[in-house]
PDB file of C-alpha atoms in Angstrom:
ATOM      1  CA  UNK K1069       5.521 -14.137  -6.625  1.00 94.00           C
ATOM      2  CA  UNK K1070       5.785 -11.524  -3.732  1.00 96.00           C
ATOM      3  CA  UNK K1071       5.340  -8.329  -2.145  1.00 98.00           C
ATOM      4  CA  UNK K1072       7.944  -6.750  -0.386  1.00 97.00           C
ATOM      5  CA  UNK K1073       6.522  -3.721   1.541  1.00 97.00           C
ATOM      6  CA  UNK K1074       9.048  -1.235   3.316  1.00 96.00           C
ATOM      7  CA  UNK K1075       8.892   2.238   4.768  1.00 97.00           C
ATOM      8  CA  UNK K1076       6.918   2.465   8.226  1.00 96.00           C
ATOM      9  CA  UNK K1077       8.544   3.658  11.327  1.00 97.00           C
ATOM     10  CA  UNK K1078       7.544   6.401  14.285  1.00 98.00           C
ATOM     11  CA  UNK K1079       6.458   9.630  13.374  1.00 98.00           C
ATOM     12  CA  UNK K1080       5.117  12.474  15.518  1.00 98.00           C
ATOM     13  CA  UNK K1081       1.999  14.146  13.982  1.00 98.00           C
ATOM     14  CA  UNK K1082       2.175  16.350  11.122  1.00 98.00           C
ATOM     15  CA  UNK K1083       5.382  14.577   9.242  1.00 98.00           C
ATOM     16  CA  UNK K1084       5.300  12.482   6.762  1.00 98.00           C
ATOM     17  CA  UNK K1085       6.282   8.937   5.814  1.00 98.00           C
ATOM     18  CA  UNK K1086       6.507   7.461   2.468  1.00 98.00           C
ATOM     19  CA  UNK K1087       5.875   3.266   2.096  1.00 98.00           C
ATOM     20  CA  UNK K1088       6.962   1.349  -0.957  1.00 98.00           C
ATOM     21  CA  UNK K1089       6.074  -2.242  -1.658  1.00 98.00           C
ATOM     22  CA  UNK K1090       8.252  -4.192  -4.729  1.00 98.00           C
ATOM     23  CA  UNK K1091       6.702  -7.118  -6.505  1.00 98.00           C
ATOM     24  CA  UNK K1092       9.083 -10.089  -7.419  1.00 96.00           C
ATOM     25  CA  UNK K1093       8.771 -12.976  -8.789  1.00 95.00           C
ATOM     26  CA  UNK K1094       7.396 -14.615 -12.633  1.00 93.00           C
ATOM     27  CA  UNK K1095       5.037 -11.946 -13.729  1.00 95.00           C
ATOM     28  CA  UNK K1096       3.390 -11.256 -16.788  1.00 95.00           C
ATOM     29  CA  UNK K1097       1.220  -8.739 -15.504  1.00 96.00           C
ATOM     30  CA  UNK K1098       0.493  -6.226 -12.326  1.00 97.00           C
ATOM     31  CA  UNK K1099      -3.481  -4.665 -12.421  1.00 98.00           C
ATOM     32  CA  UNK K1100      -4.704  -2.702  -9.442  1.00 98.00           C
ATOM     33  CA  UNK K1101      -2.189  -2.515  -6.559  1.00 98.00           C
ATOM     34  CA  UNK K1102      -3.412  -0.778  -3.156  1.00 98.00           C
ATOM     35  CA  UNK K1103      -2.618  -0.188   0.374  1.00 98.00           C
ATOM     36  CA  UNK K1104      -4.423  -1.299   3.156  1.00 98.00           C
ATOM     37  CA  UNK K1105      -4.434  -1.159   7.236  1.00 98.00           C
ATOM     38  CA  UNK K1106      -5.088  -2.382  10.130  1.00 98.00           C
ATOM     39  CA  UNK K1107      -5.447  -0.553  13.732  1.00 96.00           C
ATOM     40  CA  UNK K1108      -4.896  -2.000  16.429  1.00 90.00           C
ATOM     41  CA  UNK K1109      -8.470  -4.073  17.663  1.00 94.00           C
ATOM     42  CA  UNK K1110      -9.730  -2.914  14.298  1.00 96.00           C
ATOM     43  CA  UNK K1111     -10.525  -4.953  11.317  1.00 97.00           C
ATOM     44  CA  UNK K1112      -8.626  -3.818   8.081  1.00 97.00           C
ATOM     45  CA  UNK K1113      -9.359  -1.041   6.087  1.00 98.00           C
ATOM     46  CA  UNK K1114      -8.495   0.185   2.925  1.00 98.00           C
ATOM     47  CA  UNK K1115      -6.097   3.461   2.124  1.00 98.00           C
ATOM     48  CA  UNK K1116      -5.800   4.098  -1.630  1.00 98.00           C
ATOM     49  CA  UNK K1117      -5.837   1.849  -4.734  1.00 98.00           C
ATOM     50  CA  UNK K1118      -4.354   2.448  -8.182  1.00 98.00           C
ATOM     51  CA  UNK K1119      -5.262   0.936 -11.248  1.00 98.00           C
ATOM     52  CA  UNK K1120      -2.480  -0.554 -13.853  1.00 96.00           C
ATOM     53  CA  UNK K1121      -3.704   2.825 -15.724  1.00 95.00           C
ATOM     54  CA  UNK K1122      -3.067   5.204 -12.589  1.00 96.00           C
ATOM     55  CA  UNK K1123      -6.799   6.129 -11.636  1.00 98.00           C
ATOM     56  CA  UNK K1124      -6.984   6.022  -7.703  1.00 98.00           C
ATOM     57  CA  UNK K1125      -9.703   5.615  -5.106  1.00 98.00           C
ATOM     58  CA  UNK K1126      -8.737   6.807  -1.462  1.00 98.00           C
ATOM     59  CA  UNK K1127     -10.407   6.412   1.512  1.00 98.00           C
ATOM     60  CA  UNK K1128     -12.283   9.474   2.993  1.00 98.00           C
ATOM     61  CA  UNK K1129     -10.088   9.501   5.887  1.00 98.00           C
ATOM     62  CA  UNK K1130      -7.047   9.902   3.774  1.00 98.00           C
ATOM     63  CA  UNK K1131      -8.307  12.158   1.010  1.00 98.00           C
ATOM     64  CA  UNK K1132      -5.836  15.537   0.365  1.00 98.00           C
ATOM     65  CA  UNK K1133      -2.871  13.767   2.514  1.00 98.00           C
ATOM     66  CA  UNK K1134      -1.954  11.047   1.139  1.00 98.00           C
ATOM     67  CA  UNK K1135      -0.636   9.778  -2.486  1.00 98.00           C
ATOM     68  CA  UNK K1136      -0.651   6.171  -4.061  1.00 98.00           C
ATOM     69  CA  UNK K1137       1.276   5.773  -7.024  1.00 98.00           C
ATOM     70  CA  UNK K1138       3.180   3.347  -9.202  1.00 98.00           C
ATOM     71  CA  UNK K1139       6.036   2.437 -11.369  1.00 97.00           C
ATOM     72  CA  UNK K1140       5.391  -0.272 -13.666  1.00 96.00           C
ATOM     73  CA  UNK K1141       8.954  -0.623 -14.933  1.00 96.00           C
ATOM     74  CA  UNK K1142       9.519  -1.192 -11.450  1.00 96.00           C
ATOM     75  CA  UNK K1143       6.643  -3.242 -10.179  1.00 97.00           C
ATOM     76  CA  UNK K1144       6.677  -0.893  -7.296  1.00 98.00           C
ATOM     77  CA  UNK K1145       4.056   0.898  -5.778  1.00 98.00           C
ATOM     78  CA  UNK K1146       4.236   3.853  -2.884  1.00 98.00           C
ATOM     79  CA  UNK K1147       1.927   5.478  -0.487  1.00 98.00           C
ATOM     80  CA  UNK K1148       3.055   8.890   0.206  1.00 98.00           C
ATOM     81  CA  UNK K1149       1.782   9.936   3.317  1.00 98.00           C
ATOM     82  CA  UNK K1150       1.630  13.661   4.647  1.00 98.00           C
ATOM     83  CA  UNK K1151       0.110  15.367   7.503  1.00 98.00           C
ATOM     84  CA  UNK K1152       0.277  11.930   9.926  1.00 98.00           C
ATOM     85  CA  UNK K1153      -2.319  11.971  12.481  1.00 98.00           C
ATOM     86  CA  UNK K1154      -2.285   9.182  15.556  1.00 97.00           C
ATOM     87  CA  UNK K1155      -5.129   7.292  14.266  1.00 96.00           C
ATOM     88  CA  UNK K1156      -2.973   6.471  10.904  1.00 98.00           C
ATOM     89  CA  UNK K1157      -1.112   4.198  13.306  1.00 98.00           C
ATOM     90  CA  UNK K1158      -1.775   0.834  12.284  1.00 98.00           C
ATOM     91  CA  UNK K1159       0.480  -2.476  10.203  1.00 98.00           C
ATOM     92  CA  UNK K1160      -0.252  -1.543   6.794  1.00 98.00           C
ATOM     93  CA  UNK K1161      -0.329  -3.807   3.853  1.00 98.00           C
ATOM     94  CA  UNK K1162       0.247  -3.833   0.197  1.00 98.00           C
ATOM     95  CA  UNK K1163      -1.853  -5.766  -2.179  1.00 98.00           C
ATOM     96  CA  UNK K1164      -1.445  -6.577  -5.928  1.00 98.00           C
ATOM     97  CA  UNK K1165      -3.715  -8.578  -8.394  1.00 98.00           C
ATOM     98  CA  UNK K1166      -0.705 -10.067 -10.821  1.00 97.00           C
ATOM     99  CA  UNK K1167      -1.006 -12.318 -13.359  1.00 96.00           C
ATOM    100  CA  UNK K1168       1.996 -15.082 -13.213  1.00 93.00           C
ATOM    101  CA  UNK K1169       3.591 -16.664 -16.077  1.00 91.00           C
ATOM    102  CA  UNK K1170       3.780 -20.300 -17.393  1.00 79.00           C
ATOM    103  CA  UNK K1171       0.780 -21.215 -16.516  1.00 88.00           C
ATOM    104  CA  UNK K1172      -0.978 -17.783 -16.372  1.00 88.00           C
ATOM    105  CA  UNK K1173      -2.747 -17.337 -13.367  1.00 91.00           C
ATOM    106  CA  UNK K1174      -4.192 -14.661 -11.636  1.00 92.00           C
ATOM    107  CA  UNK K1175      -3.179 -14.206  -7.872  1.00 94.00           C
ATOM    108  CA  UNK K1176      -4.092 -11.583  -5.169  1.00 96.00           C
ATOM    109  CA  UNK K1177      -1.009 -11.264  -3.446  1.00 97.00           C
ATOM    110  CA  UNK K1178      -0.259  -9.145   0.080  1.00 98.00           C
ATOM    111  CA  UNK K1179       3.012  -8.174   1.170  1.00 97.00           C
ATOM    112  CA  UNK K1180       3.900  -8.790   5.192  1.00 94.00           C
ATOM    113  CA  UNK K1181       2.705  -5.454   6.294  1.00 94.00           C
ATOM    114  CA  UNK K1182       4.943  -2.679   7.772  1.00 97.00           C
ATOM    115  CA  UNK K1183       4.228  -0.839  11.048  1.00 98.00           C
ATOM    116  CA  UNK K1184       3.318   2.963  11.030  1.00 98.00           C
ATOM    117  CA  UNK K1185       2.971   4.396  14.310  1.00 98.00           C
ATOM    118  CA  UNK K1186       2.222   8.517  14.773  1.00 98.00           C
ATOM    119  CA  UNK K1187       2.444   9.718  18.332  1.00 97.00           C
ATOM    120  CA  UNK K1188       0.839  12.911  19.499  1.00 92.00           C
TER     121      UNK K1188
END
């Protein structure tokens, strides 16, 4: 099982990006996915997380410009991000608890991380 996480790129501030991360792999199920980031020199933080039922937590630094969502038919979540500021540059990762098949087993998986960088 993996995440695939794709989207990130150089912005200037004020646009907008929008990151997607696929799951792959033997899966029987997919419960709370989320995004997550690092800054440079900084430890890593969390952005948003979305339950397999859609309720969402964002951090407070994100709240009213960005949007985590999901599409279980597609095992695909997406962090819509508006209104970039410089200090939303960081590697930002995708996470996913998903149960595998045959034997079921819970895993927390994390995608590789793709880089967002917003210049001023």
């Amino acid at each position: 099982v993996q995440l695939q996480a794709s989207g990130g790129g150089l912005v200037q501030t004020g646009e907008s990006l929008r990151l997607s991360c696929a799951a792959s792999g033997s899966i029987f199920s997919i419960g709370t996915m989320g995004w997550y980031r690092q800054a440079p020199g900084k430890q890593r933080e969390l952005v948003a997380t979305i339950t397999s039922g859609g309720s969402t937590v964002y951090a407070d630094s994100v709240k009213g410009r960005f949007t985590i969502s999901r599409d279980n038919a597609k095992s695909t979540e997406y962090l819509q991000m508006n209104s970039l500021k410089p200090e939303d540059t960081g590697v930002y990762y995708c996470n996913a608890g998903i149960t595998v098949r045959a034997p079921l087993r819970f895993n927390s998986v994390w995608g590789q991380g793709t880089l967002v960088t917003v210049s001023s």
